[in-house]
PDB file of C-alpha atoms in Angstrom:
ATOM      1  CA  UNK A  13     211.497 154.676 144.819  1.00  0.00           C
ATOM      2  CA  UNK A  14     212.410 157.905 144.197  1.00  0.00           C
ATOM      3  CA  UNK A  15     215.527 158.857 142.133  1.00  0.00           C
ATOM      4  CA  UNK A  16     217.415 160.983 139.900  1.00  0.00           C
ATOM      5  CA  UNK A  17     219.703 159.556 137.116  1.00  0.00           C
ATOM      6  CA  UNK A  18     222.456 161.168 135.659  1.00  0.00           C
ATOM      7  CA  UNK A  19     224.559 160.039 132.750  1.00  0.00           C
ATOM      8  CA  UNK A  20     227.225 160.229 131.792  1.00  0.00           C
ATOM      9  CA  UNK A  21     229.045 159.633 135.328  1.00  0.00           C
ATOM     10  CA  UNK A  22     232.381 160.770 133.979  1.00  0.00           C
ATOM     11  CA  UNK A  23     233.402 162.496 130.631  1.00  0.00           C
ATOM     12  CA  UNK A  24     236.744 164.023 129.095  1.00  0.00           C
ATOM     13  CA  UNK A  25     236.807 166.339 126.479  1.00  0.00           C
ATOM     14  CA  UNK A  26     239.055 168.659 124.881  1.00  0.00           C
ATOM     15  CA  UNK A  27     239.186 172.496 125.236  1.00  0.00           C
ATOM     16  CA  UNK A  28     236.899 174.011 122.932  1.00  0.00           C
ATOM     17  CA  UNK A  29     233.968 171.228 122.485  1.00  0.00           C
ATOM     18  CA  UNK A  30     230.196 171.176 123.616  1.00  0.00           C
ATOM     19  CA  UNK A  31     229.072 168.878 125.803  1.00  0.00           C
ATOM     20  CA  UNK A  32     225.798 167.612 127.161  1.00  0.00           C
ATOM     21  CA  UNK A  33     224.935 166.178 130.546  1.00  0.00           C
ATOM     22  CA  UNK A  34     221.584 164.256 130.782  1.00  0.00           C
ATOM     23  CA  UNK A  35     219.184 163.729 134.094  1.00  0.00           C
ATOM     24  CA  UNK A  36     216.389 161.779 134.338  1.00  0.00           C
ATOM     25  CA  UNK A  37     214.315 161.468 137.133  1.00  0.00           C
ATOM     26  CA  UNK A  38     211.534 159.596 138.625  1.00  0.00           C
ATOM     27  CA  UNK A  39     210.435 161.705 141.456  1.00  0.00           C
ATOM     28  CA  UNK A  40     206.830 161.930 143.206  1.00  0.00           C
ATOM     29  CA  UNK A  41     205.320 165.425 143.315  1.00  0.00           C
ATOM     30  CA  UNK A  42     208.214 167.006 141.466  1.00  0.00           C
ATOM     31  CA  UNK A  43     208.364 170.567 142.174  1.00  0.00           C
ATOM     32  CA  UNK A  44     211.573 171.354 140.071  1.00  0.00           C
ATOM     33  CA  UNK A  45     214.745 170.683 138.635  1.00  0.00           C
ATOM     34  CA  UNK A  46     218.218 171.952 139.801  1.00  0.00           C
ATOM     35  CA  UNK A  47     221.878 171.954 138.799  1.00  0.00           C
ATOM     36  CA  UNK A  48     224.638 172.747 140.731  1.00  0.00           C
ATOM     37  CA  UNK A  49     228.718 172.430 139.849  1.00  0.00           C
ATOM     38  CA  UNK A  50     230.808 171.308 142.689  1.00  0.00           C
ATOM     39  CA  UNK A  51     234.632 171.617 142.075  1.00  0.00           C
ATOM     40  CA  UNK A  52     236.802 171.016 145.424  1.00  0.00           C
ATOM     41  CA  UNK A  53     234.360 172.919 147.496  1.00  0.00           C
ATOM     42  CA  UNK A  54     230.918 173.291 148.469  1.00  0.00           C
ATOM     43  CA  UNK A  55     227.953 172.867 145.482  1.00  0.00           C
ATOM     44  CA  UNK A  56     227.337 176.438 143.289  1.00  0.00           C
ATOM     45  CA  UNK A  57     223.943 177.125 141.680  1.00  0.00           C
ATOM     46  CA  UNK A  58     223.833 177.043 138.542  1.00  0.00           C
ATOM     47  CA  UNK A  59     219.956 176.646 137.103  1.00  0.00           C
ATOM     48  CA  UNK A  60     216.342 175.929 138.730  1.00  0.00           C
ATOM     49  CA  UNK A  61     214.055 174.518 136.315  1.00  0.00           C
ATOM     50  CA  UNK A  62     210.219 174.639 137.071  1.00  0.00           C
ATOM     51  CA  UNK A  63     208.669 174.775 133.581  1.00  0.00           C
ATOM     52  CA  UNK A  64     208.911 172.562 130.353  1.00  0.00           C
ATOM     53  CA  UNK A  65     210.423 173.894 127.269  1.00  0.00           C
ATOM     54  CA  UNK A  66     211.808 176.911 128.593  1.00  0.00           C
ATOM     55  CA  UNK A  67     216.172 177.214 127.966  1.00  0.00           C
ATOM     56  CA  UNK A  68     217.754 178.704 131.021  1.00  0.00           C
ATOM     57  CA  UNK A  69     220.864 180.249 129.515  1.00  0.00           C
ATOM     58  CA  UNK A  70     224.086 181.762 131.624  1.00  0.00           C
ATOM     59  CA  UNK A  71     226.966 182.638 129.417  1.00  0.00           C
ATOM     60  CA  UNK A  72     228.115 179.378 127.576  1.00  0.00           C
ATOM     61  CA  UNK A  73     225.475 177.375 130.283  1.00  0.00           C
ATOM     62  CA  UNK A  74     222.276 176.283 129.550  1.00  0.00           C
ATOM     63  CA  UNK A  75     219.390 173.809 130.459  1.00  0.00           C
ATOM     64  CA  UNK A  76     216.401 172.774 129.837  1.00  0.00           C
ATOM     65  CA  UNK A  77     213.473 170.752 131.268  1.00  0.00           C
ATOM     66  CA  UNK A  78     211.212 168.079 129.954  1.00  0.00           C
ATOM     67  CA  UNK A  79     208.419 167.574 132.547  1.00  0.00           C
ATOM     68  CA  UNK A  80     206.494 164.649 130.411  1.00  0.00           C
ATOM     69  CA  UNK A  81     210.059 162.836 128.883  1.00  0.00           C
ATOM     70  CA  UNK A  82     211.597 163.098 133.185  1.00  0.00           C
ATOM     71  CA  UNK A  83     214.168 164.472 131.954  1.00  0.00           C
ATOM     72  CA  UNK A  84     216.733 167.464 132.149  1.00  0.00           C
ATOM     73  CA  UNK A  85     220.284 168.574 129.973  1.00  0.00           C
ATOM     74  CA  UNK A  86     222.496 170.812 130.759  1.00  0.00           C
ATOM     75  CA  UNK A  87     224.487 172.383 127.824  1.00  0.00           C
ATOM     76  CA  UNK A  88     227.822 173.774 127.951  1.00  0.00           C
ATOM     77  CA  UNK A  89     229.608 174.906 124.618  1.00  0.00           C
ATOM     78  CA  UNK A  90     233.283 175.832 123.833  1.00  0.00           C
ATOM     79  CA  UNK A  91     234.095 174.317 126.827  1.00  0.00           C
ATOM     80  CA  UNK A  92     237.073 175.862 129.111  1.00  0.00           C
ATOM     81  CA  UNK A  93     239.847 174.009 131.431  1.00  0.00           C
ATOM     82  CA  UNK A  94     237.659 175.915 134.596  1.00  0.00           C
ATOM     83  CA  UNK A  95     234.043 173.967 133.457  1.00  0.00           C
ATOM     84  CA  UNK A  96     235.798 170.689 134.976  1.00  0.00           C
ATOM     85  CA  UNK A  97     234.029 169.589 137.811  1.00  0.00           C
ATOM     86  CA  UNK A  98     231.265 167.615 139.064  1.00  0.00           C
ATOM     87  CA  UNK A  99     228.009 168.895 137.892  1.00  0.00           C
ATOM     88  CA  UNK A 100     224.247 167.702 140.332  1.00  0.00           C
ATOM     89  CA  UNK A 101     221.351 167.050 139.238  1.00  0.00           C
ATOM     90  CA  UNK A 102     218.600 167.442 141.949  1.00  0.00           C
ATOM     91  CA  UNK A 103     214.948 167.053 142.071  1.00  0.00           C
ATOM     92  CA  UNK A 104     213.137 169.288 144.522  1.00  0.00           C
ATOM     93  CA  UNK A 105     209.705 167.306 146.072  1.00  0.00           C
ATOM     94  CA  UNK A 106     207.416 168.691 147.441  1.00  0.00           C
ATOM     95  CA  UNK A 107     206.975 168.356 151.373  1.00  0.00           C
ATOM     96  CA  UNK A 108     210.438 166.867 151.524  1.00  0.00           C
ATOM     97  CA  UNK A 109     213.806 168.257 150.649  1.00  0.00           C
ATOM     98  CA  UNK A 110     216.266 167.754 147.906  1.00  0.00           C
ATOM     99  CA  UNK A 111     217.054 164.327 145.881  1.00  0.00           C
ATOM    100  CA  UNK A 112     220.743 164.082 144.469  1.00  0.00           C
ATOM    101  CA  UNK A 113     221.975 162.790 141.262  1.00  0.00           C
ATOM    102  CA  UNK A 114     225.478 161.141 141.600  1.00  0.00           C
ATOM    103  CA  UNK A 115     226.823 163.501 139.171  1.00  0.00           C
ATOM    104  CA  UNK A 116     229.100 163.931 136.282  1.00  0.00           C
ATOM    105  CA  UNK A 117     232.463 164.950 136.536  1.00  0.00           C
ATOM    106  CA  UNK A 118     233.237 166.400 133.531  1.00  0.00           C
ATOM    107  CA  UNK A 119     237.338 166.832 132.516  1.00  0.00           C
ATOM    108  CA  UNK A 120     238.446 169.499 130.414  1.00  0.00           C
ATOM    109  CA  UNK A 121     241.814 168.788 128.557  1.00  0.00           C
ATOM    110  CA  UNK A 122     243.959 172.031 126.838  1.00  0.00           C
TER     111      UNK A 122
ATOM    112  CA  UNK B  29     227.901 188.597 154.207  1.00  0.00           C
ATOM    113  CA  UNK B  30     229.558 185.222 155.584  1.00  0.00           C
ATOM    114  CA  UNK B  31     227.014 183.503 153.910  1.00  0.00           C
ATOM    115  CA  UNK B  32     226.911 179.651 155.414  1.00  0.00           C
ATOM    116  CA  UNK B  33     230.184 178.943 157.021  1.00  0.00           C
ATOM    117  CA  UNK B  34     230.983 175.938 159.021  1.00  0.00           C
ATOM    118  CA  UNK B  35     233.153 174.690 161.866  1.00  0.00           C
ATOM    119  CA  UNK B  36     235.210 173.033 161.803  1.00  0.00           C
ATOM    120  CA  UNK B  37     237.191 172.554 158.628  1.00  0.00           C
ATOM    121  CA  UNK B  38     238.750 169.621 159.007  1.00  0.00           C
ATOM    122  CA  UNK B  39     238.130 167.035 162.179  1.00  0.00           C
ATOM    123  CA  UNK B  40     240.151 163.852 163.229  1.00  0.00           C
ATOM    124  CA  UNK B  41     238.037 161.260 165.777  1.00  0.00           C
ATOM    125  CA  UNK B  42     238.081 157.991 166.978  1.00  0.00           C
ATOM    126  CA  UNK B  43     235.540 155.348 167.061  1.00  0.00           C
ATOM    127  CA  UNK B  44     233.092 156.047 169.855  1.00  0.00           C
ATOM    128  CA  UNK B  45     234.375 160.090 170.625  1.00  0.00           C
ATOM    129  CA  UNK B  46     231.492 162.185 169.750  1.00  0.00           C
ATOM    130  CA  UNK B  47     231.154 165.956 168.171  1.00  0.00           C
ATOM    131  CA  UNK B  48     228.944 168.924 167.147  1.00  0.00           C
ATOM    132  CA  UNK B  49     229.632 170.492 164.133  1.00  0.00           C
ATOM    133  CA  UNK B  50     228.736 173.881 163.678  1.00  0.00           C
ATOM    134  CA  UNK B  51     226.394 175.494 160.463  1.00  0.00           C
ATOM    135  CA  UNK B  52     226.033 179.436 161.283  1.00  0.00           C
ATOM    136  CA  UNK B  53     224.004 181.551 158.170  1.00  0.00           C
ATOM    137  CA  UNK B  54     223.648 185.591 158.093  1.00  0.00           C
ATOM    138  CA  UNK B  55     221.221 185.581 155.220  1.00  0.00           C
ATOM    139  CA  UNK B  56     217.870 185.289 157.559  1.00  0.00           C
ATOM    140  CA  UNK B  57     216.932 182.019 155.969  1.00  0.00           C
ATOM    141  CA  UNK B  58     214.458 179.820 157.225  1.00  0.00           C
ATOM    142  CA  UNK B  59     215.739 176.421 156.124  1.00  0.00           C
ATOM    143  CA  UNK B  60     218.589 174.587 156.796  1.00  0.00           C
ATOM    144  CA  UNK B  61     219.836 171.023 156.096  1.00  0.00           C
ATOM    145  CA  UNK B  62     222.877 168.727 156.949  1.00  0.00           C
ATOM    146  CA  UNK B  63     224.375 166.732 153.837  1.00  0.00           C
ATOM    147  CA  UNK B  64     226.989 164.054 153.750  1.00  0.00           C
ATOM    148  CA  UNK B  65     228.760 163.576 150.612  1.00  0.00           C
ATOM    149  CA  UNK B  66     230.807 159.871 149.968  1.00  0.00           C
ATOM    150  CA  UNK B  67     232.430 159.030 146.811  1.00  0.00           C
ATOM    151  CA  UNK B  68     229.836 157.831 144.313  1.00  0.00           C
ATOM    152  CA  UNK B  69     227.035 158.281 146.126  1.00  0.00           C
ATOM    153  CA  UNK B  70     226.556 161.665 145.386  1.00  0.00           C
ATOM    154  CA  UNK B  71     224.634 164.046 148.513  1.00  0.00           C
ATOM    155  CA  UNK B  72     222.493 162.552 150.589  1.00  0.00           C
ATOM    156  CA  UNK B  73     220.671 164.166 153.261  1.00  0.00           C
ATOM    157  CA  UNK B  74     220.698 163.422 156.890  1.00  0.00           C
ATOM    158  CA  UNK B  75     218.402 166.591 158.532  1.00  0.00           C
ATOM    159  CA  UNK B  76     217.019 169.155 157.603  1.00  0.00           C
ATOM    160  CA  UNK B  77     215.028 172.228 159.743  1.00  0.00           C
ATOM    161  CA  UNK B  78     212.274 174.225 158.386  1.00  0.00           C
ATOM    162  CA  UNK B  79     212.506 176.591 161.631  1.00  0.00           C
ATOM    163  CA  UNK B  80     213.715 177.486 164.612  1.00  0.00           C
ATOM    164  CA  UNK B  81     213.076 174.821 166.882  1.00  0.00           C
ATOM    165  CA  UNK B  82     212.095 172.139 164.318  1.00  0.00           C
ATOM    166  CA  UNK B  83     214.109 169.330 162.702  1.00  0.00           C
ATOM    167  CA  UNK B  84     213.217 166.456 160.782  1.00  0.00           C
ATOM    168  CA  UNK B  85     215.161 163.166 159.374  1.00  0.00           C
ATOM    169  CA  UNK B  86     216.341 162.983 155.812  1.00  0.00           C
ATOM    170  CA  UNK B  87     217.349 160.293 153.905  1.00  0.00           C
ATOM    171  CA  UNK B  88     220.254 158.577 156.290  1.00  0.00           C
ATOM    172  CA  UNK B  89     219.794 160.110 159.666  1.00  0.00           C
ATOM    173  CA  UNK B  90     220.808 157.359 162.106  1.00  0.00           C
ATOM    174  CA  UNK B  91     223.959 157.786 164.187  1.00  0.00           C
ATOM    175  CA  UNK B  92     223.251 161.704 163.873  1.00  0.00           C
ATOM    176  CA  UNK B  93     221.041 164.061 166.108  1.00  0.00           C
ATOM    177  CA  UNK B  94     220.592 167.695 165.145  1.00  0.00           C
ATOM    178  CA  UNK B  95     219.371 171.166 166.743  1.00  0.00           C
ATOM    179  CA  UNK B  96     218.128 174.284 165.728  1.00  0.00           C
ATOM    180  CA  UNK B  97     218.140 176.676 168.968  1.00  0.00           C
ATOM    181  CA  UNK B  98     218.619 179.930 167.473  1.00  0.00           C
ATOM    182  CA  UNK B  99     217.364 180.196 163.596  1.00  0.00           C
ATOM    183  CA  UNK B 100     220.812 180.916 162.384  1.00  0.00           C
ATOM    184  CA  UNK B 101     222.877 177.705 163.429  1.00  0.00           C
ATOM    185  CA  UNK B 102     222.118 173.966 162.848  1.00  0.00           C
ATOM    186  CA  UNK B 103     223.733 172.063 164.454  1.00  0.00           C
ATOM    187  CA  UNK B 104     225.146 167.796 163.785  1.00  0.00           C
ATOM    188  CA  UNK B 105     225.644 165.909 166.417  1.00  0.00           C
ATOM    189  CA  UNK B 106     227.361 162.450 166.213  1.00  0.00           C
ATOM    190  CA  UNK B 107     227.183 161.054 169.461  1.00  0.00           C
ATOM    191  CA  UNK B 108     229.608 157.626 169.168  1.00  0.00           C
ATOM    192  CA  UNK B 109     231.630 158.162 166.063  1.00  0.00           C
ATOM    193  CA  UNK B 110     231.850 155.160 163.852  1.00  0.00           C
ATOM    194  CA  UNK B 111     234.443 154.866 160.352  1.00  0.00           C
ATOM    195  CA  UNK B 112     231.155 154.703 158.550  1.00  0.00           C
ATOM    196  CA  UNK B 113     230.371 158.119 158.731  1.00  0.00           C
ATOM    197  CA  UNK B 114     233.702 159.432 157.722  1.00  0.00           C
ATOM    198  CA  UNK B 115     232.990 161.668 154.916  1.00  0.00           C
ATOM    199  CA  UNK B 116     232.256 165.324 154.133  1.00  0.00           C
ATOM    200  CA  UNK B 117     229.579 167.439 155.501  1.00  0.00           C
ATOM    201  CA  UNK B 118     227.929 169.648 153.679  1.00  0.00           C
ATOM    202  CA  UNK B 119     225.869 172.707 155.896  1.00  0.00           C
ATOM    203  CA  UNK B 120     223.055 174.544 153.349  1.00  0.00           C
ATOM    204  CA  UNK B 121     219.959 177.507 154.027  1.00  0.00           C
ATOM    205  CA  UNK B 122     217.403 178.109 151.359  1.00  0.00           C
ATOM    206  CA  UNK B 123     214.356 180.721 152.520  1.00  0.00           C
ATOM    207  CA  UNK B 124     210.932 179.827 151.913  1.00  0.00           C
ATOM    208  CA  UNK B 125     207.915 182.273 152.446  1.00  0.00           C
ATOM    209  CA  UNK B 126     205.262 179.906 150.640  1.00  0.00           C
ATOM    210  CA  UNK B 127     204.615 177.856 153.525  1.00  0.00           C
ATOM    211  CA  UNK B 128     205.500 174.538 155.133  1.00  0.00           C
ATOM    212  CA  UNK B 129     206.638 172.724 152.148  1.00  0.00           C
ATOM    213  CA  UNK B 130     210.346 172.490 151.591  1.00  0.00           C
ATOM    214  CA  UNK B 131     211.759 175.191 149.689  1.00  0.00           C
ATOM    215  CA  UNK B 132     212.695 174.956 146.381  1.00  0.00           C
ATOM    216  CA  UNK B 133     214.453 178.018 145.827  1.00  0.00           C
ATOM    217  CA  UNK B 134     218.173 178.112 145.868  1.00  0.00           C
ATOM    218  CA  UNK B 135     220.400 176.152 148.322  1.00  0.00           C
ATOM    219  CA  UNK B 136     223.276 178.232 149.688  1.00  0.00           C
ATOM    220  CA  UNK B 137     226.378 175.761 150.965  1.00  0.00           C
ATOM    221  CA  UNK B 138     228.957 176.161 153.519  1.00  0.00           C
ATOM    222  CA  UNK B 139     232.710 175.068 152.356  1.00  0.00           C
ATOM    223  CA  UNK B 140     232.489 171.647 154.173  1.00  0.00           C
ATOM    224  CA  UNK B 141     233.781 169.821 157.367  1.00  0.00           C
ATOM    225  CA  UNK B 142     235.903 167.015 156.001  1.00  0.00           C
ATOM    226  CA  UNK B 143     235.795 164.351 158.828  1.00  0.00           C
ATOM    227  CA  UNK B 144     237.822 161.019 159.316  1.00  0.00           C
ATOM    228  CA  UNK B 145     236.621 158.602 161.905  1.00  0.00           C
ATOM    229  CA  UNK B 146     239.677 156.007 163.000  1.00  0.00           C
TER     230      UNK B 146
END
Protein backbone atom coordinates (compact mmCIF):
# COMPACT_ATOMS: atom_id res chain seq x y z
CA UNK A 1 0.00 0.00 0.00
CA UNK A 2 1.01 3.17 -0.76
CA UNK A 3 1.93 5.79 1.91
CA UNK A 4 3.75 8.66 3.14
CA UNK A 5 5.05 8.88 6.79
CA UNK A 6 5.73 11.82 8.58
CA UNK A 7 7.27 12.18 11.99
CA UNK A 8 7.19 13.90 14.25
CA UNK A 9 3.20 14.41 14.31
CA UNK A 10 3.45 17.29 16.73
CA UNK A 11 6.49 19.35 18.04
CA UNK A 12 7.00 22.57 20.34
CA UNK A 13 9.89 24.54 20.33
CA UNK A 14 11.05 27.76 21.44
CA UNK A 15 11.62 30.95 19.35
CA UNK A 16 14.91 30.90 17.92
CA UNK A 17 15.71 26.94 17.46
CA UNK A 18 16.09 24.68 14.26
CA UNK A 19 13.98 22.12 13.68
CA UNK A 20 13.67 19.16 11.38
CA UNK A 21 10.61 17.43 10.01
CA UNK A 22 11.17 13.92 8.49
CA UNK A 23 8.97 12.03 5.56
CA UNK A 24 9.31 8.82 4.45
CA UNK A 25 7.50 7.31 1.87
CA UNK A 26 6.74 4.14 0.18
CA UNK A 27 5.13 5.16 -2.98
CA UNK A 28 4.95 3.22 -6.49
CA UNK A 29 6.27 5.18 -9.47
CA UNK A 30 7.24 8.19 -7.39
CA UNK A 31 7.42 11.16 -9.48
CA UNK A 32 8.30 13.70 -6.63
CA UNK A 33 8.25 15.03 -3.34
CA UNK A 34 6.23 18.06 -2.01
CA UNK A 35 5.76 20.20 1.08
CA UNK A 36 3.20 22.41 1.80
CA UNK A 37 2.40 24.54 5.32
CA UNK A 38 -1.19 24.79 6.16
CA UNK A 39 -1.99 27.28 9.04
CA UNK A 40 -5.94 27.99 9.44
CA UNK A 41 -6.42 28.08 5.75
CA UNK A 42 -5.93 26.36 2.63
CA UNK A 43 -2.25 24.35 2.03
CA UNK A 44 0.81 26.94 0.67
CA UNK A 45 3.68 25.56 -1.43
CA UNK A 46 6.51 25.48 -0.07
CA UNK A 47 9.15 22.93 -2.03
CA UNK A 48 8.85 20.22 -5.00
CA UNK A 49 11.52 17.79 -4.84
CA UNK A 50 12.30 15.64 -8.01
CA UNK A 51 16.03 14.92 -7.66
CA UNK A 52 18.29 13.32 -4.88
CA UNK A 53 20.82 15.34 -3.12
CA UNK A 54 19.86 18.57 -4.30
CA UNK A 55 18.87 21.37 -1.02
CA UNK A 56 15.91 23.44 -2.01
CA UNK A 57 16.49 26.53 0.09
CA UNK A 58 13.77 29.60 0.69
CA UNK A 59 14.89 32.03 3.30
CA UNK A 60 15.32 30.08 6.67
CA UNK A 61 13.38 26.86 4.61
CA UNK A 62 14.96 24.13 3.19
CA UNK A 63 14.61 20.42 2.00
CA UNK A 64 16.03 17.85 0.66
CA UNK A 65 15.34 14.48 -1.03
CA UNK A 66 16.70 11.02 -0.67
CA UNK A 67 15.29 8.93 -3.58
CA UNK A 68 17.20 5.48 -2.48
CA UNK A 69 16.80 6.10 1.73
CA UNK A 70 12.44 7.13 0.80
CA UNK A 71 12.93 9.76 2.48
CA UNK A 72 12.53 13.68 2.68
CA UNK A 73 13.44 16.69 5.63
CA UNK A 74 12.46 19.78 5.70
CA UNK A 75 14.73 22.27 7.62
CA UNK A 76 13.72 25.34 9.24
CA UNK A 77 16.32 27.36 11.42
CA UNK A 78 15.89 30.26 13.94
CA UNK A 79 12.53 29.45 14.00
CA UNK A 80 9.76 32.39 14.33
CA UNK A 81 6.20 32.45 16.28
CA UNK A 82 4.64 32.67 12.29
CA UNK A 83 6.53 29.01 11.20
CA UNK A 84 3.71 27.33 13.53
CA UNK A 85 1.56 25.36 11.57
CA UNK A 86 0.98 22.12 10.05
CA UNK A 87 3.55 21.29 7.54
CA UNK A 88 2.47 18.09 4.36
CA UNK A 89 4.37 15.90 3.09
CA UNK A 90 3.06 14.57 -0.31
CA UNK A 91 4.21 12.13 -2.81
CA UNK A 92 3.23 12.85 -6.39
CA UNK A 93 2.63 9.21 -8.52
CA UNK A 94 2.59 8.98 -11.51
CA UNK A 95 -0.85 8.38 -13.40
CA UNK A 96 -2.63 9.18 -10.17
CA UNK A 97 -2.76 12.28 -8.08
CA UNK A 98 -1.34 13.35 -4.81
CA UNK A 99 -0.65 11.06 -1.54
CA UNK A 100 -0.82 13.03 1.89
CA UNK A 101 1.28 12.76 4.89
CA UNK A 102 -0.72 13.44 8.15
CA UNK A 103 1.53 16.19 8.95
CA UNK A 104 3.38 17.92 11.66
CA UNK A 105 2.15 20.70 13.45
CA UNK A 106 4.91 22.38 14.58
CA UNK A 107 4.40 25.13 17.77
CA UNK A 108 6.53 27.99 18.10
CA UNK A 109 6.77 29.40 21.74
CA UNK A 110 8.30 33.32 22.34
CA UNK B 1 -6.20 36.96 -10.18
CA UNK B 2 -8.88 35.15 -7.81
CA UNK B 3 -6.85 32.30 -8.00
CA UNK B 4 -9.10 29.08 -6.71
CA UNK B 5 -11.93 30.38 -4.68
CA UNK B 6 -14.75 28.36 -3.41
CA UNK B 7 -18.41 28.55 -2.44
CA UNK B 8 -19.53 28.40 -0.05
CA UNK B 9 -17.53 29.22 3.05
CA UNK B 10 -19.17 27.73 5.56
CA UNK B 11 -22.41 25.21 5.06
CA UNK B 12 -24.88 23.77 7.74
CA UNK B 13 -27.01 20.39 6.44
CA UNK B 14 -28.91 17.73 7.66
CA UNK B 15 -28.68 14.10 7.18
CA UNK B 16 -30.11 13.20 3.80
CA UNK B 17 -30.28 17.22 2.25
CA UNK B 18 -27.92 17.26 -0.55
CA UNK B 19 -25.46 20.16 -2.08
CA UNK B 20 -22.99 21.32 -4.79
CA UNK B 21 -20.16 23.05 -3.78
CA UNK B 22 -18.59 25.29 -6.02
CA UNK B 23 -14.45 25.30 -7.14
CA UNK B 24 -14.09 28.28 -9.84
CA UNK B 25 -10.03 28.88 -11.04
CA UNK B 26 -8.84 31.97 -13.40
CA UNK B 27 -5.37 30.60 -13.88
CA UNK B 28 -6.29 28.37 -17.19
CA UNK B 29 -5.32 25.20 -15.44
CA UNK B 30 -6.06 21.95 -16.63
CA UNK B 31 -6.38 19.95 -13.42
CA UNK B 32 -8.49 20.10 -10.68
CA UNK B 33 -9.20 17.94 -7.59
CA UNK B 34 -11.65 17.82 -4.56
CA UNK B 35 -9.91 17.12 -1.04
CA UNK B 36 -11.46 16.47 2.31
CA UNK B 37 -9.42 17.16 5.24
CA UNK B 38 -10.51 15.35 8.96
CA UNK B 39 -8.49 15.67 11.98
CA UNK B 40 -5.58 13.23 11.84
CA UNK B 41 -6.06 11.94 8.77
CA UNK B 42 -4.39 14.43 6.97
CA UNK B 43 -5.89 15.19 2.93
CA UNK B 44 -7.32 12.69 1.25
CA UNK B 45 -8.65 12.90 -2.11
CA UNK B 46 -12.09 12.24 -3.31
CA UNK B 47 -11.93 13.45 -7.37
CA UNK B 48 -9.96 14.75 -9.31
CA UNK B 49 -10.39 16.05 -13.33
CA UNK B 50 -7.66 16.10 -15.77
CA UNK B 51 -10.07 18.10 -18.29
CA UNK B 52 -12.97 19.48 -19.21
CA UNK B 53 -15.42 16.90 -19.28
CA UNK B 54 -13.42 14.19 -17.44
CA UNK B 55 -13.40 13.11 -13.78
CA UNK B 56 -12.06 10.29 -12.06
CA UNK B 57 -12.32 8.77 -8.29
CA UNK B 58 -9.61 9.37 -5.75
CA UNK B 59 -8.94 7.80 -2.76
CA UNK B 60 -12.57 8.05 -0.81
CA UNK B 61 -15.05 8.97 -3.45
CA UNK B 62 -18.29 7.27 -2.35
CA UNK B 63 -21.21 9.41 -1.22
CA UNK B 64 -19.71 12.19 -3.66
CA UNK B 65 -20.32 12.79 -7.49
CA UNK B 66 -18.40 15.50 -9.31
CA UNK B 67 -18.53 17.58 -12.73
CA UNK B 68 -16.40 19.42 -14.82
CA UNK B 69 -18.72 21.31 -17.52
CA UNK B 70 -16.76 24.26 -18.22
CA UNK B 71 -12.76 23.82 -17.55
CA UNK B 72 -12.77 26.44 -14.89
CA UNK B 73 -15.26 25.00 -12.17
CA UNK B 74 -15.37 21.53 -10.49
CA UNK B 75 -17.88 20.89 -9.03
CA UNK B 76 -18.85 18.25 -5.46
CA UNK B 77 -21.85 16.96 -5.27
CA UNK B 78 -23.15 15.14 -2.11
CA UNK B 79 -26.34 13.85 -2.95
CA UNK B 80 -27.81 12.47 0.75
CA UNK B 81 -25.65 14.14 3.31
CA UNK B 82 -24.49 11.87 6.03
CA UNK B 83 -22.38 13.20 9.62
CA UNK B 84 -19.59 11.19 8.13
CA UNK B 85 -18.63 13.51 5.68
CA UNK B 86 -18.64 16.53 7.84
CA UNK B 87 -15.31 17.99 7.40
CA UNK B 88 -13.44 20.55 5.28
CA UNK B 89 -13.16 20.69 1.62
CA UNK B 90 -10.37 21.56 0.07
CA UNK B 91 -10.85 22.82 -4.02
CA UNK B 92 -7.07 22.72 -5.89
CA UNK B 93 -5.81 23.32 -10.00
CA UNK B 94 -2.32 22.38 -10.99
CA UNK B 95 -1.59 22.71 -15.09
CA UNK B 96 0.01 20.00 -16.83
CA UNK B 97 1.25 20.23 -20.54
CA UNK B 98 3.27 16.80 -20.41
CA UNK B 99 0.43 14.70 -21.08
CA UNK B 100 -2.16 12.48 -19.40
CA UNK B 101 -0.35 11.72 -16.29
CA UNK B 102 -1.28 13.70 -13.24
CA UNK B 103 0.56 16.75 -12.79
CA UNK B 104 3.12 17.17 -10.52
CA UNK B 105 3.71 20.69 -10.62
CA UNK B 106 2.31 22.93 -7.99
CA UNK B 107 -1.19 22.58 -6.43
CA UNK B 108 -2.97 25.92 -6.05
CA UNK B 109 -5.87 25.69 -3.07
CA UNK B 110 -9.02 27.46 -2.55
CA UNK B 111 -9.64 28.78 1.26
CA UNK B 112 -12.02 25.83 2.10
CA UNK B 113 -15.81 25.04 2.58
CA UNK B 114 -16.06 24.01 6.20
CA UNK B 115 -19.20 21.73 6.27
CA UNK B 116 -21.21 20.19 9.28
CA UNK B 117 -23.67 17.48 8.54
CA UNK B 118 -26.42 17.12 11.63
Amino acid sequence: EDKVVQSPLSLVVHEGDTVTLNCSYEVTNFRSLLWYKQEKKAPTFLFMLTSSGIEKKSGRLSSILDKKELFSILNITATQTGDSAVYLCVANQAGTALIFGKGTTLSVSS
Amino acid sequence: NAGVTQTPKFRVLKTGQSMTLLCAQDMNHEYMYWYRQDPGMGLRLIHYSVGEGTTAKGEVPDGYNVSRLKKQNFLLGLESAAPSQTSVYFCASSYDASGRTISYNEQFFGPGTRLTVL
